[in-house]
């Protein structure tokens, strides 16, 4: 099968990963021009030539998640206007992904609204990076791929694992356990998650790894998002109190809002590894490039779109 020509267009910080993705597969890249009108509306323009192949609209959901979502819609719409043969929407950090249920009556399933919106704006396919829950992808009306950053984190963390006597990969809760499993398997390290238990007699709550003993171990905490830093700081503190030698974290989307950095500084965490899906504003954060993984996923999605075209019913 002939391979489909790909071109990337990006906005703001997402251009960091988009540049690396485009270089990884020798595809074109256009950085979209954007501004905010005096009344607060967003404006953008794609001033460049992406050809008539499949265009990958790369954007990200932080800071100002609501504005970033609207810009993503506008980017997809603009690409349609330029005559792209297919459009892949690629929100590196998908804002609103945590509201994936009606937790209370009367609430929206926000991620469903965002994904349907991208489809309605003209996106044929969707590429996400470590989406909060993969089942949300079902709400996008087309082919989807969710990129795991684990291979890039494994490469960045390998030195730490080699220097440590014992390394464990831990998820801060059961929900994030598949992430710990994936990274642990790539690093050849045991993996587990932190479990909260309550003593039925005293009522005392303890949080500790479900099966592993953290004493003397180097622990890598893995999660999709660090927002206020509460979850991560608490996990790091607990593990150090339980005798862990060093605690590192590998978090895909480092939002670090409010006083998150202060909380992490105080928690005793050694270093934070963050994917380049959003800009981590902390000097201790080490940025891990997921561009080549995005490129590979975009290539696969483009091939899939192309094969759909080939399979179109004859008239
Ligand atoms: C929750 O389900 C997510 O996976 C993260 O654990 C959470 O968003 C972290 O939030 P924070 O940093 O505010 O504790």
PDB file of C-alpha atoms and ligand atoms in Angstrom:
ATOM      1  CA  UNK A   1       0.000   0.000   0.000  1.00  0.00           C
ATOM      2  CA  UNK A   2       1.329   3.452  -0.881  1.00  0.00           C
ATOM      3  CA  UNK A   3       2.063   5.485   2.231  1.00  0.00           C
ATOM      4  CA  UNK A   4      -0.022   8.512   2.971  1.00  0.00           C
ATOM      5  CA  UNK A   5       1.642  11.952   3.029  1.00  0.00           C
ATOM      6  CA  UNK A   6       1.452  13.591   6.460  1.00  0.00           C
ATOM      7  CA  UNK A   7       1.788  17.192   7.560  1.00  0.00           C
ATOM      8  CA  UNK A   8       1.693  18.579  11.098  1.00  0.00           C
ATOM      9  CA  UNK A   9       0.221  21.872  12.192  1.00  0.00           C
ATOM     10  CA  UNK A  10       0.631  23.004  15.776  1.00  0.00           C
ATOM     11  CA  UNK A  11      -0.272  25.685  18.270  1.00  0.00           C
ATOM     12  CA  UNK A  12       1.754  27.170  21.138  1.00  0.00           C
ATOM     13  CA  UNK A  13       3.596  24.739  23.427  1.00  0.00           C
ATOM     14  CA  UNK A  14       2.292  21.726  21.484  1.00  0.00           C
ATOM     15  CA  UNK A  15       4.808  22.722  18.767  1.00  0.00           C
ATOM     16  CA  UNK A  16       7.575  21.270  20.949  1.00  0.00           C
ATOM     17  CA  UNK A  17       6.325  17.684  20.499  1.00  0.00           C
ATOM     18  CA  UNK A  18       4.929  18.382  17.009  1.00  0.00           C
ATOM     19  CA  UNK A  19       8.373  19.524  15.800  1.00  0.00           C
ATOM     20  CA  UNK A  20       9.959  16.374  17.107  1.00  0.00           C
ATOM     21  CA  UNK A  21       7.166  14.239  15.575  1.00  0.00           C
ATOM     22  CA  UNK A  22       7.539  15.867  12.174  1.00  0.00           C
ATOM     23  CA  UNK A  23      11.322  15.423  12.260  1.00  0.00           C
ATOM     24  CA  UNK A  24      10.975  11.764  13.267  1.00  0.00           C
ATOM     25  CA  UNK A  25       9.192  10.932  10.020  1.00  0.00           C
ATOM     26  CA  UNK A  26      10.412  13.742   7.770  1.00  0.00           C
ATOM     27  CA  UNK A  27       6.968  15.370   7.544  1.00  0.00           C
ATOM     28  CA  UNK A  28       6.192  19.059   7.130  1.00  0.00           C
ATOM     29  CA  UNK A  29       5.317  21.305  10.064  1.00  0.00           C
ATOM     30  CA  UNK A  30       3.454  24.603  10.139  1.00  0.00           C
ATOM     31  CA  UNK A  31       3.135  26.624  13.347  1.00  0.00           C
ATOM     32  CA  UNK A  32      -0.275  28.278  13.325  1.00  0.00           C
ATOM     33  CA  UNK A  33      -0.522  31.986  14.122  1.00  0.00           C
ATOM     34  CA  UNK A  34      -2.894  32.758  16.982  1.00  0.00           C
ATOM     35  CA  UNK A  35      -4.050  35.681  19.056  1.00  0.00           C
ATOM     36  CA  UNK A  36      -6.853  36.729  21.367  1.00  0.00           C
ATOM     37  CA  UNK A  37      -9.250  39.455  20.260  1.00  0.00           C
ATOM     38  CA  UNK A  38      -9.884  42.334  22.717  1.00  0.00           C
ATOM     39  CA  UNK A  39     -13.252  40.772  23.606  1.00  0.00           C
ATOM     40  CA  UNK A  40     -11.584  37.472  24.565  1.00  0.00           C
ATOM     41  CA  UNK A  41     -12.348  35.398  21.464  1.00  0.00           C
ATOM     42  CA  UNK A  42      -9.566  33.271  19.991  1.00  0.00           C
ATOM     43  CA  UNK A  43      -8.309  33.749  16.451  1.00  0.00           C
ATOM     44  CA  UNK A  44      -5.905  31.601  14.462  1.00  0.00           C
ATOM     45  CA  UNK A  45      -4.560  31.264  10.954  1.00  0.00           C
ATOM     46  CA  UNK A  46      -2.564  28.520   9.263  1.00  0.00           C
ATOM     47  CA  UNK A  47      -0.166  30.400   7.082  1.00  0.00           C
ATOM     48  CA  UNK A  48       1.713  27.728   5.170  1.00  0.00           C
ATOM     49  CA  UNK A  49       1.346  24.813   2.840  1.00  0.00           C
ATOM     50  CA  UNK A  50       0.549  21.362   4.197  1.00  0.00           C
ATOM     51  CA  UNK A  51      -0.182  19.836   0.796  1.00  0.00           C
ATOM     52  CA  UNK A  52      -3.183  17.641   0.137  1.00  0.00           C
ATOM     53  CA  UNK A  53      -2.252  14.704   2.373  1.00  0.00           C
ATOM     54  CA  UNK A  54      -3.467  13.975   5.874  1.00  0.00           C
ATOM     55  CA  UNK A  55      -3.036  16.883   8.292  1.00  0.00           C
ATOM     56  CA  UNK A  56      -2.364  16.339  11.986  1.00  0.00           C
ATOM     57  CA  UNK A  57      -3.807  19.138  14.130  1.00  0.00           C
ATOM     58  CA  UNK A  58      -1.604  19.191  17.238  1.00  0.00           C
ATOM     59  CA  UNK A  59      -2.772  21.213  20.229  1.00  0.00           C
ATOM     60  CA  UNK A  60      -2.882  20.849  23.969  1.00  0.00           C
ATOM     61  CA  UNK A  61      -5.352  21.521  26.773  1.00  0.00           C
ATOM     62  CA  UNK A  62      -3.341  23.572  29.246  1.00  0.00           C
ATOM     63  CA  UNK A  63      -3.070  26.331  30.403  1.00  0.00           C
ATOM     64  CA  UNK A  64      -6.583  27.779  30.030  1.00  0.00           C
ATOM     65  CA  UNK A  65      -8.266  24.476  29.097  1.00  0.00           C
ATOM     66  CA  UNK A  66     -11.485  26.001  27.748  1.00  0.00           C
ATOM     67  CA  UNK A  67      -9.640  28.349  25.397  1.00  0.00           C
ATOM     68  CA  UNK A  68      -7.375  25.500  24.243  1.00  0.00           C
ATOM     69  CA  UNK A  69     -10.388  23.309  23.408  1.00  0.00           C
ATOM     70  CA  UNK A  70     -11.913  26.063  21.277  1.00  0.00           C
ATOM     71  CA  UNK A  71      -8.562  26.592  19.518  1.00  0.00           C
ATOM     72  CA  UNK A  72      -8.435  22.864  18.776  1.00  0.00           C
ATOM     73  CA  UNK A  73     -11.863  23.078  17.143  1.00  0.00           C
ATOM     74  CA  UNK A  74     -10.785  26.125  15.123  1.00  0.00           C
ATOM     75  CA  UNK A  75      -7.572  24.408  14.030  1.00  0.00           C
ATOM     76  CA  UNK A  76      -9.470  21.391  12.694  1.00  0.00           C
ATOM     77  CA  UNK A  77     -12.012  23.668  10.963  1.00  0.00           C
ATOM     78  CA  UNK A  78      -9.219  25.716   9.347  1.00  0.00           C
ATOM     79  CA  UNK A  79      -7.522  22.571   8.027  1.00  0.00           C
ATOM     80  CA  UNK A  80     -10.792  21.473   6.437  1.00  0.00           C
ATOM     81  CA  UNK A  81     -10.931  24.848   4.718  1.00  0.00           C
ATOM     82  CA  UNK A  82      -7.412  24.330   3.343  1.00  0.00           C
ATOM     83  CA  UNK A  83      -8.511  21.132   1.622  1.00  0.00           C
ATOM     84  CA  UNK A  84      -6.651  18.529   3.695  1.00  0.00           C
ATOM     85  CA  UNK A  85      -7.519  15.045   2.488  1.00  0.00           C
ATOM     86  CA  UNK A  86      -7.999  13.902   6.040  1.00  0.00           C
ATOM     87  CA  UNK A  87      -7.606  15.547   9.448  1.00  0.00           C
ATOM     88  CA  UNK A  88      -6.301  13.866  12.584  1.00  0.00           C
ATOM     89  CA  UNK A  89      -7.082  15.845  15.733  1.00  0.00           C
ATOM     90  CA  UNK A  90      -4.175  15.391  18.145  1.00  0.00           C
ATOM     91  CA  UNK A  91      -4.856  16.933  21.569  1.00  0.00           C
ATOM     92  CA  UNK A  92      -1.650  15.979  23.398  1.00  0.00           C
ATOM     93  CA  UNK A  93      -3.312  16.656  26.748  1.00  0.00           C
ATOM     94  CA  UNK A  94      -7.050  16.288  26.367  1.00  0.00           C
ATOM     95  CA  UNK A  95      -8.689  18.837  28.646  1.00  0.00           C
ATOM     96  CA  UNK A  96     -11.972  17.787  30.289  1.00  0.00           C
ATOM     97  CA  UNK A  97     -10.972  14.117  30.115  1.00  0.00           C
ATOM     98  CA  UNK A  98     -11.508  13.555  33.855  1.00  0.00           C
ATOM     99  CA  UNK A  99     -15.218  14.377  33.648  1.00  0.00           C
ATOM    100  CA  UNK A 100     -15.928  11.088  31.877  1.00  0.00           C
ATOM    101  CA  UNK A 101     -19.109  10.238  33.788  1.00  0.00           C
ATOM    102  CA  UNK A 102     -22.125  11.937  35.244  1.00  0.00           C
ATOM    103  CA  UNK A 103     -20.859  11.820  38.824  1.00  0.00           C
ATOM    104  CA  UNK A 104     -23.950  13.787  39.893  1.00  0.00           C
ATOM    105  CA  UNK A 105     -27.326  14.077  38.215  1.00  0.00           C
ATOM    106  CA  UNK A 106     -27.437  17.033  35.851  1.00  0.00           C
ATOM    107  CA  UNK A 107     -23.702  17.002  35.059  1.00  0.00           C
ATOM    108  CA  UNK A 108     -22.368  16.701  31.510  1.00  0.00           C
ATOM    109  CA  UNK A 109     -20.040  13.965  30.322  1.00  0.00           C
ATOM    110  CA  UNK A 110     -17.602  16.717  29.361  1.00  0.00           C
ATOM    111  CA  UNK A 111     -15.098  14.562  27.506  1.00  0.00           C
ATOM    112  CA  UNK A 112     -17.886  13.216  25.291  1.00  0.00           C
ATOM    113  CA  UNK A 113     -18.936  16.770  24.362  1.00  0.00           C
ATOM    114  CA  UNK A 114     -15.326  17.687  23.506  1.00  0.00           C
ATOM    115  CA  UNK A 115     -14.699  14.564  21.405  1.00  0.00           C
ATOM    116  CA  UNK A 116     -17.985  14.856  19.536  1.00  0.00           C
ATOM    117  CA  UNK A 117     -17.195  18.533  18.965  1.00  0.00           C
ATOM    118  CA  UNK A 118     -13.857  17.673  17.355  1.00  0.00           C
ATOM    119  CA  UNK A 119     -15.625  15.171  15.084  1.00  0.00           C
ATOM    120  CA  UNK A 120     -18.283  17.736  14.166  1.00  0.00           C
ATOM    121  CA  UNK A 121     -15.588  20.335  13.387  1.00  0.00           C
ATOM    122  CA  UNK A 122     -14.174  17.978  10.752  1.00  0.00           C
ATOM    123  CA  UNK A 123     -11.667  15.648  12.415  1.00  0.00           C
ATOM    124  CA  UNK A 124     -11.675  12.202  10.763  1.00  0.00           C
ATOM    125  CA  UNK A 125      -9.443  10.544  13.360  1.00  0.00           C
ATOM    126  CA  UNK A 126      -8.241  11.204  16.896  1.00  0.00           C
ATOM    127  CA  UNK A 127      -4.807  10.843  18.487  1.00  0.00           C
ATOM    128  CA  UNK A 128      -4.454  11.323  22.241  1.00  0.00           C
ATOM    129  CA  UNK A 129      -1.571  10.864  24.650  1.00  0.00           C
ATOM    130  CA  UNK A 130      -2.309   8.903  27.832  1.00  0.00           C
ATOM    131  CA  UNK A 131      -5.985   9.888  27.931  1.00  0.00           C
ATOM    132  CA  UNK A 132      -7.371   9.670  31.477  1.00  0.00           C
ATOM    133  CA  UNK A 133      -9.619   6.668  30.635  1.00  0.00           C
ATOM    134  CA  UNK A 134      -9.301   4.864  27.289  1.00  0.00           C
ATOM    135  CA  UNK A 135     -12.997   4.068  27.167  1.00  0.00           C
ATOM    136  CA  UNK A 136     -13.651   7.765  26.455  1.00  0.00           C
ATOM    137  CA  UNK A 137     -12.281   7.217  22.951  1.00  0.00           C
ATOM    138  CA  UNK A 138     -15.498   5.419  22.063  1.00  0.00           C
ATOM    139  CA  UNK A 139     -17.196   8.788  21.952  1.00  0.00           C
ATOM    140  CA  UNK A 140     -15.131  10.016  19.026  1.00  0.00           C
ATOM    141  CA  UNK A 141     -16.886   9.189  15.765  1.00  0.00           C
ATOM    142  CA  UNK A 142     -13.873   7.731  13.919  1.00  0.00           C
ATOM    143  CA  UNK A 143     -10.623   5.781  14.350  1.00  0.00           C
ATOM    144  CA  UNK A 144      -8.586   6.632  17.457  1.00  0.00           C
ATOM    145  CA  UNK A 145      -5.187   5.868  18.921  1.00  0.00           C
ATOM    146  CA  UNK A 146      -4.036   6.621  22.442  1.00  0.00           C
ATOM    147  CA  UNK A 147      -0.246   6.927  22.723  1.00  0.00           C
ATOM    148  CA  UNK A 148       1.355   5.508  25.849  1.00  0.00           C
ATOM    149  CA  UNK A 149       4.366   7.574  26.909  1.00  0.00           C
ATOM    150  CA  UNK A 150       5.812   4.533  28.723  1.00  0.00           C
ATOM    151  CA  UNK A 151       8.563   3.746  26.149  1.00  0.00           C
ATOM    152  CA  UNK A 152       9.872   7.333  26.354  1.00  0.00           C
ATOM    153  CA  UNK A 153       9.728   7.322  30.172  1.00  0.00           C
ATOM    154  CA  UNK A 154      11.455   3.926  30.288  1.00  0.00           C
ATOM    155  CA  UNK A 155      14.341   5.282  28.224  1.00  0.00           C
ATOM    156  CA  UNK A 156      14.670   8.333  30.471  1.00  0.00           C
ATOM    157  CA  UNK A 157      14.495   6.290  33.695  1.00  0.00           C
ATOM    158  CA  UNK A 158      16.728   3.390  32.726  1.00  0.00           C
ATOM    159  CA  UNK A 159      19.864   4.943  34.297  1.00  0.00           C
ATOM    160  CA  UNK A 160      18.093   5.359  37.646  1.00  0.00           C
ATOM    161  CA  UNK A 161      16.953   1.731  37.607  1.00  0.00           C
ATOM    162  CA  UNK A 162      20.461   0.514  36.759  1.00  0.00           C
ATOM    163  CA  UNK A 163      21.989   2.503  39.642  1.00  0.00           C
ATOM    164  CA  UNK A 164      19.457   1.313  42.245  1.00  0.00           C
ATOM    165  CA  UNK A 165      19.571  -1.924  44.209  1.00  0.00           C
ATOM    166  CA  UNK A 166      15.812  -2.378  43.922  1.00  0.00           C
ATOM    167  CA  UNK A 167      13.301  -0.327  41.955  1.00  0.00           C
ATOM    168  CA  UNK A 168       9.527  -0.477  42.145  1.00  0.00           C
ATOM    169  CA  UNK A 169       7.043   1.239  39.871  1.00  0.00           C
ATOM    170  CA  UNK A 170       3.952   2.325  41.778  1.00  0.00           C
ATOM    171  CA  UNK A 171       0.607   3.819  40.804  1.00  0.00           C
ATOM    172  CA  UNK A 172      -0.918   6.192  43.384  1.00  0.00           C
ATOM    173  CA  UNK A 173      -4.248   4.347  43.089  1.00  0.00           C
ATOM    174  CA  UNK A 174      -5.788   1.287  41.507  1.00  0.00           C
ATOM    175  CA  UNK A 175      -7.067   3.283  38.501  1.00  0.00           C
ATOM    176  CA  UNK A 176      -3.513   4.115  37.418  1.00  0.00           C
ATOM    177  CA  UNK A 177      -2.278   0.538  37.885  1.00  0.00           C
ATOM    178  CA  UNK A 178      -2.159  -0.281  34.107  1.00  0.00           C
ATOM    179  CA  UNK A 179       0.295   2.614  33.704  1.00  0.00           C
ATOM    180  CA  UNK A 180       2.556   1.202  36.430  1.00  0.00           C
ATOM    181  CA  UNK A 181       2.332  -2.258  34.868  1.00  0.00           C
ATOM    182  CA  UNK A 182       3.318  -1.007  31.422  1.00  0.00           C
ATOM    183  CA  UNK A 183       6.290   1.039  32.676  1.00  0.00           C
ATOM    184  CA  UNK A 184       7.354  -1.664  35.136  1.00  0.00           C
ATOM    185  CA  UNK A 185       7.392  -4.283  32.384  1.00  0.00           C
ATOM    186  CA  UNK A 186       9.478  -2.059  30.117  1.00  0.00           C
ATOM    187  CA  UNK A 187      11.956  -1.389  32.935  1.00  0.00           C
ATOM    188  CA  UNK A 188      11.974  -4.976  34.165  1.00  0.00           C
ATOM    189  CA  UNK A 189      10.888  -3.704  37.619  1.00  0.00           C
ATOM    190  CA  UNK A 190       8.103  -4.985  39.922  1.00  0.00           C
ATOM    191  CA  UNK A 191       4.967  -2.851  39.846  1.00  0.00           C
ATOM    192  CA  UNK A 192       2.110  -2.253  42.256  1.00  0.00           C
ATOM    193  CA  UNK A 193      -0.364   0.386  43.401  1.00  0.00           C
ATOM    194  CA  UNK A 194      -1.012   2.184  46.668  1.00  0.00           C
ATOM    195  CA  UNK A 195      -3.953   0.846  48.546  1.00  0.00           C
ATOM    196  CA  UNK A 196      -5.922   2.575  51.271  1.00  0.00           C
ATOM    197  CA  UNK A 197      -7.064   0.290  54.099  1.00  0.00           C
ATOM    198  CA  UNK A 198      -9.048   1.057  57.246  1.00  0.00           C
ATOM    199  CA  UNK A 199      -8.542  -0.893  60.456  1.00  0.00           C
ATOM    200  CA  UNK A 200     -12.045  -2.131  61.342  1.00  0.00           C
ATOM    201  CA  UNK A 201     -11.358  -1.885  65.061  1.00  0.00           C
ATOM    202  CA  UNK A 202      -9.425   1.385  65.451  1.00  0.00           C
ATOM    203  CA  UNK A 203     -10.724   3.044  62.278  1.00  0.00           C
ATOM    204  CA  UNK A 204      -7.145   4.031  61.409  1.00  0.00           C
ATOM    205  CA  UNK A 205      -6.461   4.532  57.690  1.00  0.00           C
ATOM    206  CA  UNK A 206      -3.163   3.351  56.232  1.00  0.00           C
ATOM    207  CA  UNK A 207      -1.903   3.773  52.697  1.00  0.00           C
ATOM    208  CA  UNK A 208       0.804   1.438  51.475  1.00  0.00           C
ATOM    209  CA  UNK A 209       1.754  -0.591  48.396  1.00  0.00           C
ATOM    210  CA  UNK A 210      -0.720  -3.463  48.024  1.00  0.00           C
ATOM    211  CA  UNK A 211       1.888  -6.216  47.856  1.00  0.00           C
ATOM    212  CA  UNK A 212       5.397  -4.723  47.769  1.00  0.00           C
ATOM    213  CA  UNK A 213       7.517  -3.492  50.662  1.00  0.00           C
ATOM    214  CA  UNK A 214       8.935  -0.037  49.923  1.00  0.00           C
ATOM    215  CA  UNK A 215      11.718  -0.257  52.525  1.00  0.00           C
ATOM    216  CA  UNK A 216      15.104   0.417  50.991  1.00  0.00           C
ATOM    217  CA  UNK A 217      13.674   0.611  47.465  1.00  0.00           C
ATOM    218  CA  UNK A 218      13.829   3.302  44.833  1.00  0.00           C
ATOM    219  CA  UNK A 219      10.225   4.010  43.912  1.00  0.00           C
ATOM    220  CA  UNK A 220       8.953   5.501  40.673  1.00  0.00           C
ATOM    221  CA  UNK A 221       5.395   6.823  40.969  1.00  0.00           C
ATOM    222  CA  UNK A 222       3.550   6.862  37.670  1.00  0.00           C
ATOM    223  CA  UNK A 223       0.303   8.701  36.842  1.00  0.00           C
ATOM    224  CA  UNK A 224      -1.386  10.516  33.978  1.00  0.00           C
ATOM    225  CA  UNK A 225      -1.834  13.960  35.546  1.00  0.00           C
ATOM    226  CA  UNK A 226      -0.294  16.028  38.299  1.00  0.00           C
ATOM    227  CA  UNK A 227      -2.569  18.999  38.856  1.00  0.00           C
ATOM    228  CA  UNK A 228      -2.512  20.472  42.374  1.00  0.00           C
ATOM    229  CA  UNK A 229       0.241  18.019  43.331  1.00  0.00           C
ATOM    230  CA  UNK A 230      -1.822  16.700  46.268  1.00  0.00           C
ATOM    231  CA  UNK A 231      -1.965  13.058  45.141  1.00  0.00           C
ATOM    232  CA  UNK A 232       1.698  12.855  44.177  1.00  0.00           C
ATOM    233  CA  UNK A 233       3.091  14.739  47.190  1.00  0.00           C
ATOM    234  CA  UNK A 234       1.079  12.573  49.592  1.00  0.00           C
ATOM    235  CA  UNK A 235       2.199   9.347  47.905  1.00  0.00           C
ATOM    236  CA  UNK A 236       5.861  10.421  47.916  1.00  0.00           C
ATOM    237  CA  UNK A 237       5.742  11.438  51.590  1.00  0.00           C
ATOM    238  CA  UNK A 238       4.103   8.175  52.633  1.00  0.00           C
ATOM    239  CA  UNK A 239       6.616   6.059  50.759  1.00  0.00           C
ATOM    240  CA  UNK A 240       9.558   7.932  52.272  1.00  0.00           C
ATOM    241  CA  UNK A 241       8.008   7.537  55.739  1.00  0.00           C
ATOM    242  CA  UNK A 242       7.674   3.807  55.056  1.00  0.00           C
ATOM    243  CA  UNK A 243      11.405   3.616  54.323  1.00  0.00           C
ATOM    244  CA  UNK A 244      11.717   4.099  50.565  1.00  0.00           C
ATOM    245  CA  UNK A 245      15.234   5.235  49.745  1.00  0.00           C
ATOM    246  CA  UNK A 246      14.353   7.614  46.931  1.00  0.00           C
ATOM    247  CA  UNK A 247      11.126   8.572  45.203  1.00  0.00           C
ATOM    248  CA  UNK A 248      10.882   9.699  41.558  1.00  0.00           C
ATOM    249  CA  UNK A 249       7.758  10.374  39.510  1.00  0.00           C
ATOM    250  CA  UNK A 250       6.910   9.880  35.845  1.00  0.00           C
ATOM    251  CA  UNK A 251       3.784  11.884  35.068  1.00  0.00           C
ATOM    252  CA  UNK A 252       2.490  12.429  31.571  1.00  0.00           C
ATOM    253  CA  UNK A 253       0.700  15.766  31.902  1.00  0.00           C
ATOM    254  CA  UNK A 254       2.393  18.054  34.451  1.00  0.00           C
ATOM    255  CA  UNK A 255      -0.111  20.856  34.967  1.00  0.00           C
ATOM    256  CA  UNK A 256       1.368  21.902  38.329  1.00  0.00           C
ATOM    257  CA  UNK A 257      -1.311  24.401  39.290  1.00  0.00           C
ATOM    258  CA  UNK A 258      -1.413  26.677  42.342  1.00  0.00           C
ATOM    259  CA  UNK A 259       1.252  25.741  44.894  1.00  0.00           C
ATOM    260  CA  UNK A 260       1.887  22.286  43.416  1.00  0.00           C
ATOM    261  CA  UNK A 261       5.615  22.952  43.090  1.00  0.00           C
ATOM    262  CA  UNK A 262       5.933  23.912  46.787  1.00  0.00           C
ATOM    263  CA  UNK A 263       4.028  20.750  47.770  1.00  0.00           C
ATOM    264  CA  UNK A 264       6.327  18.587  45.669  1.00  0.00           C
ATOM    265  CA  UNK A 265       9.454  20.349  46.982  1.00  0.00           C
ATOM    266  CA  UNK A 266       8.299  19.616  50.543  1.00  0.00           C
ATOM    267  CA  UNK A 267       7.351  16.016  49.781  1.00  0.00           C
ATOM    268  CA  UNK A 268      10.983  14.958  49.367  1.00  0.00           C
ATOM    269  CA  UNK A 269      10.498  13.780  45.802  1.00  0.00           C
ATOM    270  CA  UNK A 270      13.827  13.470  44.008  1.00  0.00           C
ATOM    271  CA  UNK A 271      12.878  14.395  40.449  1.00  0.00           C
ATOM    272  CA  UNK A 272       9.759  14.681  38.310  1.00  0.00           C
ATOM    273  CA  UNK A 273       9.792  13.350  34.742  1.00  0.00           C
ATOM    274  CA  UNK A 274       7.101  14.954  32.530  1.00  0.00           C
ATOM    275  CA  UNK A 275       6.114  14.322  28.919  1.00  0.00           C
ATOM    276  CA  UNK A 276       6.221  17.353  26.612  1.00  0.00           C
ATOM    277  CA  UNK A 277       2.428  17.450  26.268  1.00  0.00           C
ATOM    278  CA  UNK A 278       2.196  20.559  28.455  1.00  0.00           C
ATOM    279  CA  UNK A 279       4.961  22.865  29.635  1.00  0.00           C
ATOM    280  CA  UNK A 280       6.084  21.845  33.144  1.00  0.00           C
ATOM    281  CA  UNK A 281       6.980  24.974  35.107  1.00  0.00           C
ATOM    282  CA  UNK A 282       9.418  23.510  37.618  1.00  0.00           C
ATOM    283  CA  UNK A 283      13.194  23.435  37.421  1.00  0.00           C
ATOM    284  CA  UNK A 284      13.284  19.924  38.943  1.00  0.00           C
ATOM    285  CA  UNK A 285      11.090  18.609  36.126  1.00  0.00           C
ATOM    286  CA  UNK A 286      12.883  16.707  33.387  1.00  0.00           C
ATOM    287  CA  UNK A 287      11.031  16.901  30.076  1.00  0.00           C
ATOM    288  CA  UNK A 288      10.651  13.657  28.142  1.00  0.00           C
ATOM    289  CA  UNK A 289       9.989  13.896  24.408  1.00  0.00           C
ATOM    290  CA  UNK A 290       7.019  11.874  23.172  1.00  0.00           C
ATOM    291  CA  UNK A 291       7.235  13.327  19.621  1.00  0.00           C
ATOM    292  CA  UNK A 292       8.475  10.134  17.903  1.00  0.00           C
ATOM    293  CA  UNK A 293       5.671   8.094  19.531  1.00  0.00           C
ATOM    294  CA  UNK A 294       3.124  10.659  18.308  1.00  0.00           C
ATOM    295  CA  UNK A 295       4.614  10.477  14.808  1.00  0.00           C
ATOM    296  CA  UNK A 296       4.284   6.699  14.708  1.00  0.00           C
ATOM    297  CA  UNK A 297       0.653   6.833  15.892  1.00  0.00           C
ATOM    298  CA  UNK A 298      -0.185   9.565  13.341  1.00  0.00           C
ATOM    299  CA  UNK A 299       1.341   7.453  10.582  1.00  0.00           C
ATOM    300  CA  UNK A 300      -0.764   4.446  11.593  1.00  0.00           C
ATOM    301  CA  UNK A 301      -3.959   6.514  11.749  1.00  0.00           C
ATOM    302  CA  UNK A 302      -3.245   8.070   8.345  1.00  0.00           C
ATOM    303  CA  UNK A 303      -2.771   4.591   6.850  1.00  0.00           C
ATOM    304  CA  UNK A 304      -6.071   3.570   8.415  1.00  0.00           C
ATOM    305  CA  UNK A 305      -7.870   6.580   6.926  1.00  0.00           C
ATOM    306  CA  UNK A 306      -6.284   5.822   3.587  1.00  0.00           C
ATOM    307  CA  UNK A 307      -7.370   2.192   3.667  1.00  0.00           C
ATOM    308  CA  UNK A 308     -10.938   3.296   4.455  1.00  0.00           C
ATOM    309  CA  UNK A 309     -10.827   5.335   1.259  1.00  0.00           C
ATOM    310  CA  UNK A 310      -9.645   2.312  -0.696  1.00  0.00           C
ATOM    311  CA  UNK A 311     -12.495   0.274   0.737  1.00  0.00           C
ATOM    312  CA  UNK A 312     -15.178   2.789  -0.272  1.00  0.00           C
ATOM    313  CA  UNK A 313     -18.068   0.978  -1.960  1.00  0.00           C
ATOM    314  CA  UNK A 314     -18.042   1.068  -5.761  1.00  0.00           C
ATOM    315  CA  UNK A 315     -20.852   3.095  -7.319  1.00  0.00           C
TER     316      UNK A 315
HETATM  317  C1  LIG B   1      -6.903  11.323  38.962  1.00  0.00           C
HETATM  318  O1  LIG B   1      -7.689  10.424  38.693  1.00  0.00           O
HETATM  319  C2  LIG B   1      -5.666  11.580  38.147  1.00  0.00           C
HETATM  320  O2  LIG B   1      -5.173  10.412  37.582  1.00  0.00           O
HETATM  321  C3  LIG B   1      -4.589  12.255  38.990  1.00  0.00           C
HETATM  322  O3  LIG B   1      -4.198  11.367  40.023  1.00  0.00           O
HETATM  323  C4  LIG B   1      -5.107  13.537  39.589  1.00  0.00           C
HETATM  324  O4  LIG B   1      -5.672  14.338  38.593  1.00  0.00           O
HETATM  325  C5  LIG B   1      -4.015  14.302  40.289  1.00  0.00           C
HETATM  326  O5  LIG B   1      -4.541  15.482  40.793  1.00  0.00           O
HETATM  327  P1  LIG B   1      -3.817  16.327  41.899  1.00  0.00           P
HETATM  328  O6  LIG B   1      -2.422  16.590  41.432  1.00  0.00           O
HETATM  329  O7  LIG B   1      -4.642  17.587  41.986  1.00  0.00           O
HETATM  330  O8  LIG B   1      -3.855  15.556  43.179  1.00  0.00           O
END
